[in-house]
Amino acid sequence: MPSISRIVLSALAAASVAVADCTFSATSTIQNAGDATALASCSTVSGSIAIATGTTDDIALSGVKVLNGNLIANTNNNMKRISASDLEQLNGEMNLKELTRLVAVDFPKLKKIDSIKWESLPNLQTIGFTASVESAKKVDIQNTAVRSLEGINIQQAQTVKIANNQYINQISMQLGNVSTALDFSDNNKAVKVELPNLIWAANLTFRFCGSVSLPSLAKLNGSLGLINNGFETFSAPNLTEVGEALAVVGNEQLNNLTFPLLKKITDNLQIANNSKLTDIEIDSLESIGGAFDISGNMTTVETPKLNNVKGAFNLQSSENITEACNFYQPLKDKKLILGKYLCKGKLVDPSVAGTTPKEQGGSKASAASTLSATNGALGLAAMAAVFLL
Ligand SMILES: *[C@@H]1O[C@H](CO)[C@@H](O)[C@H](O)[C@H]1NC(C)=O
Ligand SMILES: *[C@@H]1O[C@H](CO)[C@@H](O)[C@H](O)[C@H]1NC(C)=O
Ligand SMILES: *[C@@H]1O[C@H](CO)[C@@H](O)[C@H](O)[C@H]1NC(C)=O
Ligand SMILES: *[C@@H]1O[C@H](CO)[C@@H](O)[C@H](O)[C@H]1NC(C)=O
Ligand SMILES: *[C@@H]1O[C@H](CO)[C@@H](O)[C@H](O)[C@H]1NC(C)=O
Ligand SMILES: *[C@@H]1O[C@H](CO)[C@@H](O)[C@H](O)[C@H]1NC(C)=O
Ligand SMILES: *[C@@H]1O[C@H](CO)[C@@H](O)[C@H](O)[C@H]1NC(C)=O
Ligand SMILES: *[C@@H]1O[C@H](CO)[C@@H](O)[C@H](O)[C@H]1NC(C)=O
């Protein structure tokens, strides 16, 4: 393999000016600091750059302002620093994976990048994007030691996944919309999530978050999953429509859930395993395109405007919910609830649709449907079209 220096020198020989556009047809591999320095006379590099697995030097790509290609460093146990002091645009993916000693990623002028994909960077604590990246289509940061997402402040994205970063305890972004999916899961359990400007998104998943604030969220084209979070309160004050499923599952401390404007859920509604949630009132809800599946320790369940459930109906509680059942039974009788129907209180083990509940001191009630329980919103969305008739 020719060394990168030789490739660059020949590219430069072809160019007549000192500040050059360097185009490489194949991925250029950097073996050491010298190879990186050789690129300094290329203000634009077209072609991907990979840092070799055996590289032990710090790699500094100074001089390069625009990279039209990917920057890749995978599986390296020695390299400590990667920097690009002049890079403003990376029109490709920054793919950093399994870099066990990496402590610094310094890109002080970077503003625009297509995709950030970081995985297994156990010693990386800060994101050295001093100028703040303002544009990125995809951000995927998993298993790192980063403390905050400072340095990434994007307004719109296709996908954002921040998962298994055990030190992140604050996520605040200016995001206005997310066209495919946003997933914040298994970071620090106290993580405070604030998305003040998020107006619409496709799939949203929050798992093991300490708090989640979505004051502007108006519409979801996909699903919302709130799974195993630690918060006592969750509110989506401006949300009117969920394009797929809504799942609120396993939030042990949750005692106040509010969706004041929510009118329509296109697939399933599932609320389960929230031990302290005794009162569920979704005042504006009119229609559910999949199943209505609520189980737990509720004393009150009120959806006064509901007049259309296309899938199964399952409401099971450990408490007396006679009043709620007195509201839903007529909807079933009028065929405004189309699927299999079960509404029962005073149960020993209230559970999701498809389970056979046991009455307190009594006999078994009949199973509601064959809707299978899944432990997550998006699986729930996938099995959504539960038109059990
Ligand atoms: C997405 O959000 C950005 C930033 O708020 C906004 O400029 C853009 O118009 C939005 N796009 C759509 C399709 O809503
Ligand atoms: C809530 O929605 C209304 C109507 O669309 C809008 O005027 C208002 O600004 C939204 N509130 C927030 C906090 O975004
Ligand atoms: C999602 O809904 C928003 C708001 O209605 C719309 O602007 C956007 O185009 C939709 N996005 C997709 C991917 O369907
Ligand atoms: C949401 O995620 C589910 C499951 O991965 C997928 O089937 C669905 O298409 C996604 N919805 C959107 C709008 O992207
Ligand atoms: C529940 O939360 C909503 C919105 O955050 C708040 O307005 C309301 O006062 C809370 N209710 C109780 C009983 O704490
Ligand atoms: C009801 O509350 C009890 C006691 O807190 C808890 O053990 C049980 O899991 C709860 N049931 C449901 C379905 O959330
Ligand atoms: C349940 O509540 C209803 C009315 O709210 C009441 O009439 C009924 O006696 C209660 N049932 C039990 C078993 O406590
Ligand atoms: C609720 O908790 C029980 C017991 O941990 C579990 O078996 C069940 O799958 C959970 N339900 C959902 C919908 O996740």
Short mmCIF file of C-alpha atoms and ligand atoms in Angstrom, two decimals:
data_model
loop_
_atom_site.label_atom_id
_atom_site.label_comp_id
_atom_site.label_asym_id
_atom_site.label_seq_id
_atom_site.Cartn_x
_atom_site.Cartn_y
_atom_site.Cartn_z
CA MET A 1 0.00 0.00 0.00
CA PRO A 2 1.52 3.38 -0.91
CA SER A 3 1.89 5.66 2.06
CA ILE A 4 -0.53 8.53 2.28
CA SER A 5 2.34 11.01 2.03
CA ARG A 6 3.22 9.73 -1.38
CA ILE A 7 -0.40 9.86 -2.51
CA VAL A 8 -0.77 13.40 -1.26
CA LEU A 9 2.50 14.52 -2.79
CA SER A 10 1.46 13.22 -6.15
CA ALA A 11 -1.91 14.93 -5.79
CA LEU A 12 -0.14 18.14 -4.92
CA ALA A 13 2.23 17.77 -7.82
CA ALA A 14 -0.81 17.74 -10.06
CA ALA A 15 -2.15 20.91 -8.49
CA SER A 16 -0.41 24.13 -9.25
CA VAL A 17 -1.25 26.01 -6.07
CA ALA A 18 -0.19 25.41 -2.52
CA VAL A 19 -3.74 25.32 -1.16
CA ALA A 20 -5.17 22.38 -2.97
CA ASP A 21 -8.20 20.26 -3.45
CA CYS A 22 -7.03 16.71 -3.02
CA THR A 23 -9.14 13.93 -4.45
CA PHE A 24 -8.52 10.31 -3.59
CA SER A 25 -10.44 7.56 -5.28
CA ALA A 26 -9.96 5.01 -2.50
CA THR A 27 -10.03 5.45 1.27
CA SER A 28 -6.71 6.90 2.43
CA THR A 29 -5.28 5.22 5.48
CA ILE A 30 -3.32 7.20 8.01
CA GLN A 31 -0.69 5.14 9.81
CA ASN A 32 0.99 7.84 11.87
CA ALA A 33 1.22 11.55 12.67
CA GLY A 34 3.38 12.15 9.60
CA ASP A 35 0.69 10.87 7.26
CA ALA A 36 -1.79 13.27 8.84
CA THR A 37 0.63 16.18 8.48
CA ALA A 38 1.04 15.38 4.82
CA LEU A 39 -2.62 16.28 4.30
CA ALA A 40 -2.08 19.77 5.69
CA SER A 41 -1.70 21.28 2.23
CA CYS A 42 -5.11 19.97 1.17
CA SER A 43 -7.77 22.47 2.14
CA THR A 44 -10.41 20.16 0.68
CA VAL A 45 -10.09 16.43 0.77
CA SER A 46 -12.49 14.37 -1.32
CA GLY A 47 -12.40 10.72 -0.35
CA SER A 48 -12.63 8.94 2.98
CA ILE A 49 -9.85 8.90 5.55
CA ALA A 50 -9.28 5.96 7.88
CA ILE A 51 -6.91 5.84 10.82
CA ALA A 52 -5.16 2.51 11.02
CA THR A 53 -5.81 0.12 13.87
CA GLY A 54 -2.14 0.07 14.81
CA THR A 55 -1.68 3.83 14.97
CA THR A 56 -0.15 4.90 18.27
CA ASP A 57 0.39 8.62 17.55
CA ASP A 58 -2.08 11.41 18.17
CA ILE A 59 -3.60 12.28 14.83
CA ALA A 60 -3.90 15.97 13.89
CA LEU A 61 -5.46 16.83 10.56
CA SER A 62 -4.67 20.50 10.40
CA GLY A 63 -5.13 22.53 7.24
CA VAL A 64 -8.11 20.54 5.98
CA LYS A 65 -11.23 22.71 5.96
CA VAL A 66 -13.65 20.45 4.14
CA LEU A 67 -13.73 16.67 4.05
CA ASN A 68 -16.02 15.17 1.43
CA GLY A 69 -15.95 11.62 2.72
CA ASN A 70 -15.93 9.71 5.96
CA LEU A 71 -13.46 9.92 8.82
CA ILE A 72 -13.06 6.48 10.30
CA ALA A 73 -11.14 5.17 13.31
CA ASN A 74 -12.11 1.70 14.49
CA THR A 75 -10.58 -0.66 17.00
CA ASN A 76 -7.48 1.07 18.22
CA ASN A 77 -6.16 0.57 21.74
CA ASN A 78 -3.43 3.19 21.71
CA MET A 79 -4.44 6.40 20.07
CA LYS A 80 -5.38 9.13 22.56
CA ARG A 81 -6.30 12.14 20.45
CA ILE A 82 -7.87 12.97 17.13
CA SER A 83 -8.05 16.57 16.04
CA ALA A 84 -8.74 18.69 12.99
CA SER A 85 -8.06 22.28 13.91
CA ASP A 86 -9.37 23.80 10.68
CA LEU A 87 -12.16 21.44 9.68
CA GLU A 88 -15.45 23.27 9.19
CA GLN A 89 -17.44 20.71 7.24
CA LEU A 90 -17.42 16.96 7.25
CA ASN A 91 -19.68 15.84 4.43
CA GLY A 92 -19.74 12.25 5.52
CA GLU A 93 -19.68 10.17 8.69
CA MET A 94 -17.35 10.53 11.64
CA ASN A 95 -17.19 6.92 12.67
CA LEU A 96 -15.26 6.34 15.89
CA LYS A 97 -15.60 2.88 17.37
CA GLU A 98 -13.78 0.85 20.00
CA LEU A 99 -11.06 3.36 20.75
CA THR A 100 -10.28 2.37 24.31
CA ARG A 101 -7.73 5.07 25.16
CA LEU A 102 -9.22 7.95 23.23
CA VAL A 103 -9.51 10.98 25.52
CA ALA A 104 -9.95 13.85 23.06
CA VAL A 105 -11.82 14.57 19.84
CA ASP A 106 -10.99 18.19 19.07
CA PHE A 107 -12.70 19.79 16.11
CA PRO A 108 -12.89 23.43 17.23
CA LYS A 109 -14.30 24.82 13.97
CA LEU A 110 -16.65 22.05 12.95
CA LYS A 111 -20.19 23.31 12.27
CA LYS A 112 -21.63 20.88 9.79
CA ILE A 113 -21.43 17.12 9.59
CA ASP A 114 -23.62 14.50 7.95
CA SER A 115 -23.38 11.82 10.58
CA ILE A 116 -21.78 11.26 13.96
CA LYS A 117 -21.43 7.61 14.86
CA TRP A 118 -19.55 6.94 18.07
CA GLU A 119 -19.54 3.61 19.86
CA SER A 120 -17.43 2.27 22.72
CA LEU A 121 -15.24 5.21 23.63
CA PRO A 122 -14.87 4.48 27.34
CA ASN A 123 -12.44 7.31 28.10
CA LEU A 124 -13.94 10.10 26.07
CA GLN A 125 -15.49 12.60 28.48
CA THR A 126 -16.00 15.71 26.39
CA ILE A 127 -17.10 16.44 22.87
CA GLY A 128 -14.52 18.89 21.54
CA PHE A 129 -16.78 20.66 19.10
CA THR A 130 -16.03 24.12 20.46
CA ALA A 131 -17.84 26.00 17.68
CA SER A 132 -20.88 23.73 18.19
CA VAL A 133 -22.10 21.51 15.41
CA GLU A 134 -25.29 23.08 14.09
CA SER A 135 -26.16 20.62 11.39
CA ALA A 136 -26.12 16.83 11.48
CA LYS A 137 -28.56 14.40 9.94
CA LYS A 138 -27.67 11.51 12.20
CA VAL A 139 -26.24 11.42 15.67
CA ASP A 140 -25.58 8.07 17.31
CA ILE A 141 -23.53 8.09 20.50
CA GLN A 142 -23.38 4.90 22.54
CA ASN A 143 -21.19 3.52 25.30
CA THR A 144 -19.03 6.54 25.87
CA ALA A 145 -17.97 8.43 28.99
CA VAL A 146 -19.20 11.80 27.73
CA ARG A 147 -20.68 13.98 30.45
CA SER A 148 -22.88 16.17 28.32
CA LEU A 149 -23.82 16.74 24.71
CA GLU A 150 -22.44 20.25 24.75
CA GLY A 151 -21.00 20.87 21.29
CA ILE A 152 -23.92 19.32 19.46
CA ASN A 153 -26.76 21.74 19.02
CA ILE A 154 -28.73 20.82 15.96
CA GLN A 155 -32.09 22.14 14.86
CA GLN A 156 -33.30 19.17 12.89
CA ALA A 157 -32.24 15.58 12.39
CA GLN A 158 -33.28 12.31 10.86
CA THR A 159 -32.15 10.12 13.74
CA VAL A 160 -30.73 10.80 17.17
CA LYS A 161 -29.73 7.93 19.41
CA ILE A 162 -28.02 8.55 22.72
CA ALA A 163 -27.76 5.30 24.65
CA ASN A 164 -25.74 3.63 27.38
CA ASN A 165 -23.69 6.69 28.22
CA GLN A 166 -23.74 6.30 31.98
CA TYR A 167 -22.40 9.76 32.83
CA ILE A 168 -24.76 11.89 30.78
CA ASN A 169 -27.11 13.54 33.22
CA GLN A 170 -28.37 16.43 31.12
CA ILE A 171 -29.54 16.53 27.52
CA SER A 172 -30.80 19.80 26.18
CA MET A 173 -31.16 20.40 22.46
CA GLN A 174 -32.70 23.00 20.20
CA LEU A 175 -34.16 20.32 17.94
CA GLY A 176 -37.30 21.44 16.13
CA ASN A 177 -38.08 18.14 14.44
CA VAL A 178 -36.78 14.59 14.04
CA SER A 179 -37.92 12.94 10.84
CA THR A 180 -37.19 9.29 11.66
CA ALA A 181 -36.42 8.49 15.29
CA LEU A 182 -35.08 9.84 18.52
CA ASP A 183 -34.06 7.43 21.26
CA PHE A 184 -32.61 8.37 24.62
CA SER A 185 -32.13 5.13 26.53
CA ASP A 186 -30.09 3.74 29.40
CA ASN A 187 -27.97 6.80 30.06
CA ASN A 188 -27.51 8.07 33.61
CA LYS A 189 -30.78 7.35 35.40
CA ALA A 190 -30.98 10.93 36.59
CA VAL A 191 -30.69 12.35 33.08
CA LYS A 192 -32.74 15.46 32.65
CA VAL A 193 -34.01 15.72 29.08
CA GLU A 194 -35.17 19.04 27.71
CA LEU A 195 -36.34 19.49 24.14
CA PRO A 196 -38.03 22.88 24.39
CA ASN A 197 -38.46 23.44 20.64
CA LEU A 198 -39.37 19.98 19.44
CA ILE A 199 -42.60 20.38 17.50
CA TRP A 200 -42.89 17.13 15.62
CA ALA A 201 -41.08 13.83 15.41
CA ALA A 202 -41.60 10.35 14.07
CA ASN A 203 -40.65 7.79 16.75
CA LEU A 204 -39.67 9.01 20.21
CA THR A 205 -38.35 6.65 22.87
CA PHE A 206 -37.34 7.57 26.41
CA ARG A 207 -36.05 4.79 28.62
CA PHE A 208 -34.50 5.23 32.06
CA CYS A 209 -34.68 9.02 32.02
CA GLY A 210 -34.96 11.11 35.19
CA SER A 211 -37.19 13.74 33.60
CA VAL A 212 -38.43 14.57 30.13
CA SER A 213 -39.73 17.95 29.03
CA LEU A 214 -41.47 18.31 25.66
CA PRO A 215 -43.46 21.53 26.02
CA SER A 216 -43.92 22.22 22.30
CA LEU A 217 -44.46 18.73 20.94
CA ALA A 218 -47.58 18.90 18.81
CA LYS A 219 -47.56 15.83 16.63
CA LEU A 220 -45.91 12.47 16.30
CA ASN A 221 -45.90 10.70 12.97
CA GLY A 222 -44.72 7.56 14.76
CA SER A 223 -44.83 6.25 18.34
CA LEU A 224 -44.06 7.61 21.76
CA GLY A 225 -42.56 5.17 24.22
CA LEU A 226 -42.03 6.06 27.87
CA ILE A 227 -40.43 3.00 29.39
CA ASN A 228 -38.89 2.43 32.84
CA ASN A 229 -38.38 6.10 33.54
CA GLY A 230 -37.87 7.50 37.03
CA PHE A 231 -40.10 10.56 36.84
CA GLU A 232 -43.20 11.16 38.92
CA THR A 233 -44.75 13.49 36.37
CA PHE A 234 -44.95 13.42 32.62
CA SER A 235 -46.84 15.87 30.52
CA ALA A 236 -47.11 16.47 26.78
CA PRO A 237 -49.13 19.67 27.03
CA ASN A 238 -49.36 20.41 23.31
CA LEU A 239 -49.55 16.93 21.82
CA THR A 240 -52.65 16.42 19.71
CA GLU A 241 -51.90 13.32 17.66
CA VAL A 242 -49.82 10.15 17.81
CA GLY A 243 -49.33 8.60 14.35
CA GLU A 244 -48.59 5.09 15.64
CA ALA A 245 -48.61 3.80 19.23
CA LEU A 246 -48.43 5.40 22.65
CA ALA A 247 -46.87 3.23 25.35
CA VAL A 248 -46.33 4.19 28.97
CA VAL A 249 -44.85 1.13 30.63
CA GLY A 250 -42.93 0.37 33.79
CA ASN A 251 -42.50 3.90 35.12
CA GLU A 252 -42.45 2.96 38.79
CA GLN A 253 -42.71 6.45 40.26
CA LEU A 254 -45.15 7.96 37.79
CA ASN A 255 -48.21 9.37 39.50
CA ASN A 256 -49.23 12.22 37.22
CA LEU A 257 -49.60 11.67 33.48
CA THR A 258 -51.17 14.40 31.39
CA PHE A 259 -52.02 14.64 27.70
CA PRO A 260 -54.58 17.44 27.79
CA LEU A 261 -54.93 17.94 24.02
CA LEU A 262 -54.40 14.41 22.76
CA LYS A 263 -57.22 13.59 20.39
CA LYS A 264 -56.11 10.72 18.22
CA ILE A 265 -53.85 7.67 18.52
CA THR A 266 -53.55 5.81 15.22
CA ASP A 267 -52.39 2.48 16.65
CA ASN A 268 -52.37 1.10 20.20
CA LEU A 269 -52.56 2.84 23.53
CA GLN A 270 -50.84 0.83 26.22
CA ILE A 271 -50.43 1.93 29.83
CA ALA A 272 -49.07 -0.80 32.09
CA ASN A 273 -46.85 -1.48 35.10
CA ASN A 274 -46.89 2.04 36.44
CA SER A 275 -47.53 1.03 40.06
CA LYS A 276 -48.29 4.49 41.42
CA LEU A 277 -50.47 5.72 38.60
CA THR A 278 -53.93 5.70 40.13
CA ASP A 279 -55.62 8.34 38.05
CA ILE A 280 -55.67 8.40 34.25
CA GLU A 281 -57.62 11.15 32.55
CA ILE A 282 -57.17 11.82 28.86
CA ASP A 283 -59.82 14.42 28.38
CA SER A 284 -59.63 15.08 24.64
CA LEU A 285 -59.05 11.55 23.38
CA GLU A 286 -61.58 10.63 20.70
CA SER A 287 -60.16 7.77 18.73
CA ILE A 288 -57.75 4.84 18.94
CA GLY A 289 -56.94 2.99 15.73
CA GLY A 290 -55.54 -0.08 17.50
CA ALA A 291 -56.10 -1.45 20.99
CA PHE A 292 -57.00 0.33 24.22
CA ASP A 293 -54.90 -1.50 26.79
CA ILE A 294 -54.68 -0.06 30.28
CA SER A 295 -53.82 -2.05 33.38
CA GLY A 296 -52.62 -1.22 36.86
CA ASN A 297 -53.68 0.19 40.18
CA MET A 298 -56.06 2.83 38.90
CA THR A 299 -59.10 4.06 40.76
CA THR A 300 -60.04 6.48 37.99
CA VAL A 301 -59.86 6.09 34.22
CA GLU A 302 -61.58 8.78 32.22
CA THR A 303 -61.62 9.42 28.49
CA PRO A 304 -64.95 11.27 28.25
CA LYS A 305 -64.75 11.99 24.51
CA LEU A 306 -63.68 8.51 23.37
CA ASN A 307 -66.02 7.23 20.68
CA ASN A 308 -63.92 4.97 18.49
CA VAL A 309 -61.65 2.03 19.36
CA LYS A 310 -60.86 -0.19 16.40
CA GLY A 311 -58.92 -2.90 18.23
CA ALA A 312 -59.27 -4.77 21.50
CA PHE A 313 -60.32 -3.10 24.73
CA ASN A 314 -58.62 -4.17 27.95
CA LEU A 315 -59.01 -2.30 31.20
CA GLN A 316 -57.85 -4.15 34.31
CA SER A 317 -57.29 -2.70 37.74
CA SER A 318 -56.60 -3.83 41.27
CA GLU A 319 -59.11 -1.20 42.41
CA ASN A 320 -62.82 -0.70 41.99
CA ILE A 321 -63.35 0.73 38.50
CA THR A 322 -67.08 0.13 38.23
CA GLU A 323 -67.60 3.75 37.26
CA ALA A 324 -65.15 3.51 34.36
CA CYS A 325 -66.65 0.22 33.17
CA ASN A 326 -70.10 1.80 33.32
CA PHE A 327 -68.81 4.35 30.81
CA TYR A 328 -67.09 1.88 28.46
CA GLN A 329 -69.67 -0.92 28.36
CA PRO A 330 -72.20 1.19 26.39
CA LEU A 331 -69.47 2.07 23.87
CA LYS A 332 -68.96 -1.64 23.36
CA ASP A 333 -72.71 -2.19 23.07
CA LYS A 334 -72.95 0.55 20.45
CA LYS A 335 -70.03 -1.00 18.54
CA LEU A 336 -67.92 2.08 19.05
CA ILE A 337 -65.41 -0.37 20.53
CA LEU A 338 -64.90 -3.01 17.85
CA GLY A 339 -62.46 -5.53 19.31
CA LYS A 340 -62.70 -7.99 22.18
CA TYR A 341 -63.74 -6.33 25.40
CA LEU A 342 -62.68 -6.77 29.01
CA CYS A 343 -63.23 -4.22 31.76
CA LYS A 344 -62.64 -5.44 35.31
CA GLY A 345 -61.65 -4.08 38.68
CA LYS A 346 -60.73 -5.64 42.01
CA LEU A 347 -58.24 -7.96 40.34
CA VAL A 348 -55.31 -9.64 42.07
CA ASP A 349 -52.99 -9.24 39.09
CA PRO A 350 -54.21 -6.62 36.64
CA SER A 351 -52.35 -7.05 33.40
CA VAL A 352 -52.18 -6.37 29.70
CA ALA A 353 -54.67 -7.50 27.10
CA GLY A 354 -54.60 -11.22 26.45
CA THR A 355 -54.01 -12.17 30.07
CA THR A 356 -56.58 -13.93 32.19
CA PRO A 357 -57.04 -11.88 35.34
CA LYS A 358 -57.81 -13.29 38.77
CA GLU A 359 -60.51 -11.60 40.80
CA GLN A 360 -59.80 -10.80 44.42
CA GLY A 361 -61.22 -13.74 46.35
CA GLY A 362 -63.08 -14.87 43.27
CA SER A 363 -62.97 -16.93 40.11
CA LYS A 364 -61.06 -16.18 36.94
CA ALA A 365 -62.47 -13.77 34.42
CA SER A 366 -62.17 -14.55 30.74
CA ALA A 367 -59.24 -13.38 28.70
CA ALA A 368 -59.71 -10.22 26.70
CA SER A 369 -57.90 -11.01 23.53
CA THR A 370 -54.72 -12.45 22.18
CA LEU A 371 -52.90 -9.15 22.08
CA SER A 372 -49.40 -10.13 23.12
CA ALA A 373 -47.51 -8.09 25.66
CA THR A 374 -44.30 -6.53 24.52
CA ASN A 375 -41.90 -4.62 26.59
CA GLY A 376 -41.53 -1.51 24.53
CA ALA A 377 -43.36 1.06 22.54
CA LEU A 378 -41.91 0.35 19.21
CA GLY A 379 -42.48 -3.34 19.28
CA LEU A 380 -45.94 -2.35 20.31
CA ALA A 381 -46.22 -0.16 17.25
CA ALA A 382 -45.03 -2.99 15.06
CA MET A 383 -47.71 -5.36 16.25
CA ALA A 384 -50.18 -2.56 16.11
CA ALA A 385 -52.82 -3.48 13.64
CA VAL A 386 -54.70 -5.41 16.25
CA PHE A 387 -58.13 -5.35 14.77
CA LEU A 388 -59.41 -8.19 16.88
CA LEU A 389 -63.05 -8.55 16.09
C1 LIG B 1 -37.63 21.42 11.28
O1 LIG B 1 -37.13 22.26 12.32
C2 LIG B 1 -36.32 23.33 11.85
C3 LIG B 1 -35.76 24.04 13.06
O2 LIG B 1 -36.76 24.37 13.98
C4 LIG B 1 -37.16 24.24 10.96
O3 LIG B 1 -36.34 25.29 10.45
C5 LIG B 1 -37.71 23.43 9.80
O4 LIG B 1 -38.54 24.23 9.02
C6 LIG B 1 -38.49 22.23 10.34
N1 LIG B 1 -38.90 21.41 9.22
C7 LIG B 1 -40.12 20.91 9.12
C8 LIG B 1 -40.39 20.10 7.88
O5 LIG B 1 -40.98 21.08 9.95
C1 LIG B 2 -48.83 24.95 21.58
O1 LIG B 2 -49.60 24.95 20.40
C2 LIG B 2 -50.18 26.23 20.08
C3 LIG B 2 -51.13 26.05 18.93
O2 LIG B 2 -50.55 25.35 17.89
C4 LIG B 2 -49.06 27.22 19.81
O3 LIG B 2 -49.57 28.47 19.53
C5 LIG B 2 -48.18 27.30 21.06
O4 LIG B 2 -47.08 28.14 20.81
C6 LIG B 2 -47.67 25.92 21.45
N1 LIG B 2 -46.99 25.99 22.72
C7 LIG B 2 -45.70 25.71 22.84
C8 LIG B 2 -45.11 25.79 24.19
O5 LIG B 2 -45.02 25.38 21.89
C1 LIG B 3 -44.77 14.44 10.20
O1 LIG B 3 -45.73 15.40 10.54
C2 LIG B 3 -45.32 16.74 10.33
C3 LIG B 3 -46.35 17.66 10.93
O2 LIG B 3 -47.64 17.35 10.48
C4 LIG B 3 -45.12 16.94 8.83
O3 LIG B 3 -44.71 18.26 8.58
C5 LIG B 3 -44.03 15.98 8.39
O4 LIG B 3 -43.84 16.07 6.99
C6 LIG B 3 -44.36 14.55 8.74
N1 LIG B 3 -43.17 13.78 8.53
C7 LIG B 3 -43.17 12.59 7.96
C8 LIG B 3 -41.86 11.94 7.85
O5 LIG B 3 -44.20 12.05 7.59
C1 LIG B 4 -41.38 3.62 14.31
O1 LIG B 4 -40.68 2.45 14.71
C2 LIG B 4 -41.33 1.25 14.32
C3 LIG B 4 -40.60 0.08 14.93
O2 LIG B 4 -39.25 0.18 14.69
C4 LIG B 4 -41.39 1.19 12.81
O3 LIG B 4 -42.06 0.02 12.40
C5 LIG B 4 -42.11 2.42 12.30
O4 LIG B 4 -42.10 2.42 10.90
C6 LIG B 4 -41.49 3.70 12.81
N1 LIG B 4 -42.32 4.81 12.45
C7 LIG B 4 -41.90 5.86 11.74
C8 LIG B 4 -42.90 6.92 11.43
O5 LIG B 4 -40.75 5.98 11.39
C1 LIG B 5 -49.94 17.04 37.16
O1 LIG B 5 -49.08 17.66 36.23
C2 LIG B 5 -49.67 18.78 35.57
C3 LIG B 5 -48.76 19.23 34.45
O2 LIG B 5 -47.42 19.17 34.80
C4 LIG B 5 -49.93 19.87 36.61
O3 LIG B 5 -50.52 20.97 35.99
C5 LIG B 5 -50.86 19.30 37.67
O4 LIG B 5 -51.03 20.25 38.69
C6 LIG B 5 -50.31 18.02 38.26
N1 LIG B 5 -51.33 17.41 39.10
C7 LIG B 5 -51.10 17.00 40.33
C8 LIG B 5 -52.23 16.37 41.04
O5 LIG B 5 -50.00 17.13 40.85
C1 LIG B 6 -49.94 -2.20 42.11
O1 LIG B 6 -49.28 -1.74 43.27
C2 LIG B 6 -48.54 -2.76 43.94
C3 LIG B 6 -48.03 -2.18 45.24
O2 LIG B 6 -47.41 -0.96 44.99
C4 LIG B 6 -47.43 -3.23 43.03
O3 LIG B 6 -46.70 -4.28 43.64
C5 LIG B 6 -48.03 -3.76 41.73
O4 LIG B 6 -47.01 -4.10 40.82
C6 LIG B 6 -48.92 -2.71 41.11
N1 LIG B 6 -49.60 -3.31 39.97
C7 LIG B 6 -49.47 -2.83 38.74
C8 LIG B 6 -50.14 -3.62 37.65
O5 LIG B 6 -48.84 -1.83 38.47
C1 LIG B 7 -67.43 -0.07 43.52
O1 LIG B 7 -67.84 1.26 43.29
C2 LIG B 7 -69.22 1.36 43.00
C3 LIG B 7 -69.57 2.80 42.63
O2 LIG B 7 -68.47 3.61 42.47
C4 LIG B 7 -70.03 0.91 44.16
O3 LIG B 7 -71.41 0.96 43.86
C5 LIG B 7 -69.66 -0.54 44.47
O4 LIG B 7 -70.31 -0.98 45.64
C6 LIG B 7 -68.15 -0.70 44.66
N1 LIG B 7 -67.86 -2.11 44.72
C7 LIG B 7 -67.14 -2.65 45.69
C8 LIG B 7 -66.92 -4.12 45.62
O5 LIG B 7 -66.62 -1.97 46.57
C1 LIG B 8 -45.11 -5.82 33.54
O1 LIG B 8 -44.31 -6.41 34.55
C2 LIG B 8 -44.36 -7.83 34.54
C3 LIG B 8 -43.60 -8.31 35.77
O2 LIG B 8 -42.35 -7.70 35.82
C4 LIG B 8 -43.79 -8.36 33.24
O3 LIG B 8 -43.85 -9.75 33.21
C5 LIG B 8 -44.61 -7.77 32.08
O4 LIG B 8 -44.03 -8.17 30.84
C6 LIG B 8 -44.66 -6.27 32.15
N1 LIG B 8 -45.58 -5.77 31.15
C7 LIG B 8 -45.20 -5.01 30.12
C8 LIG B 8 -46.27 -4.57 29.19
O5 LIG B 8 -44.04 -4.67 29.94
#
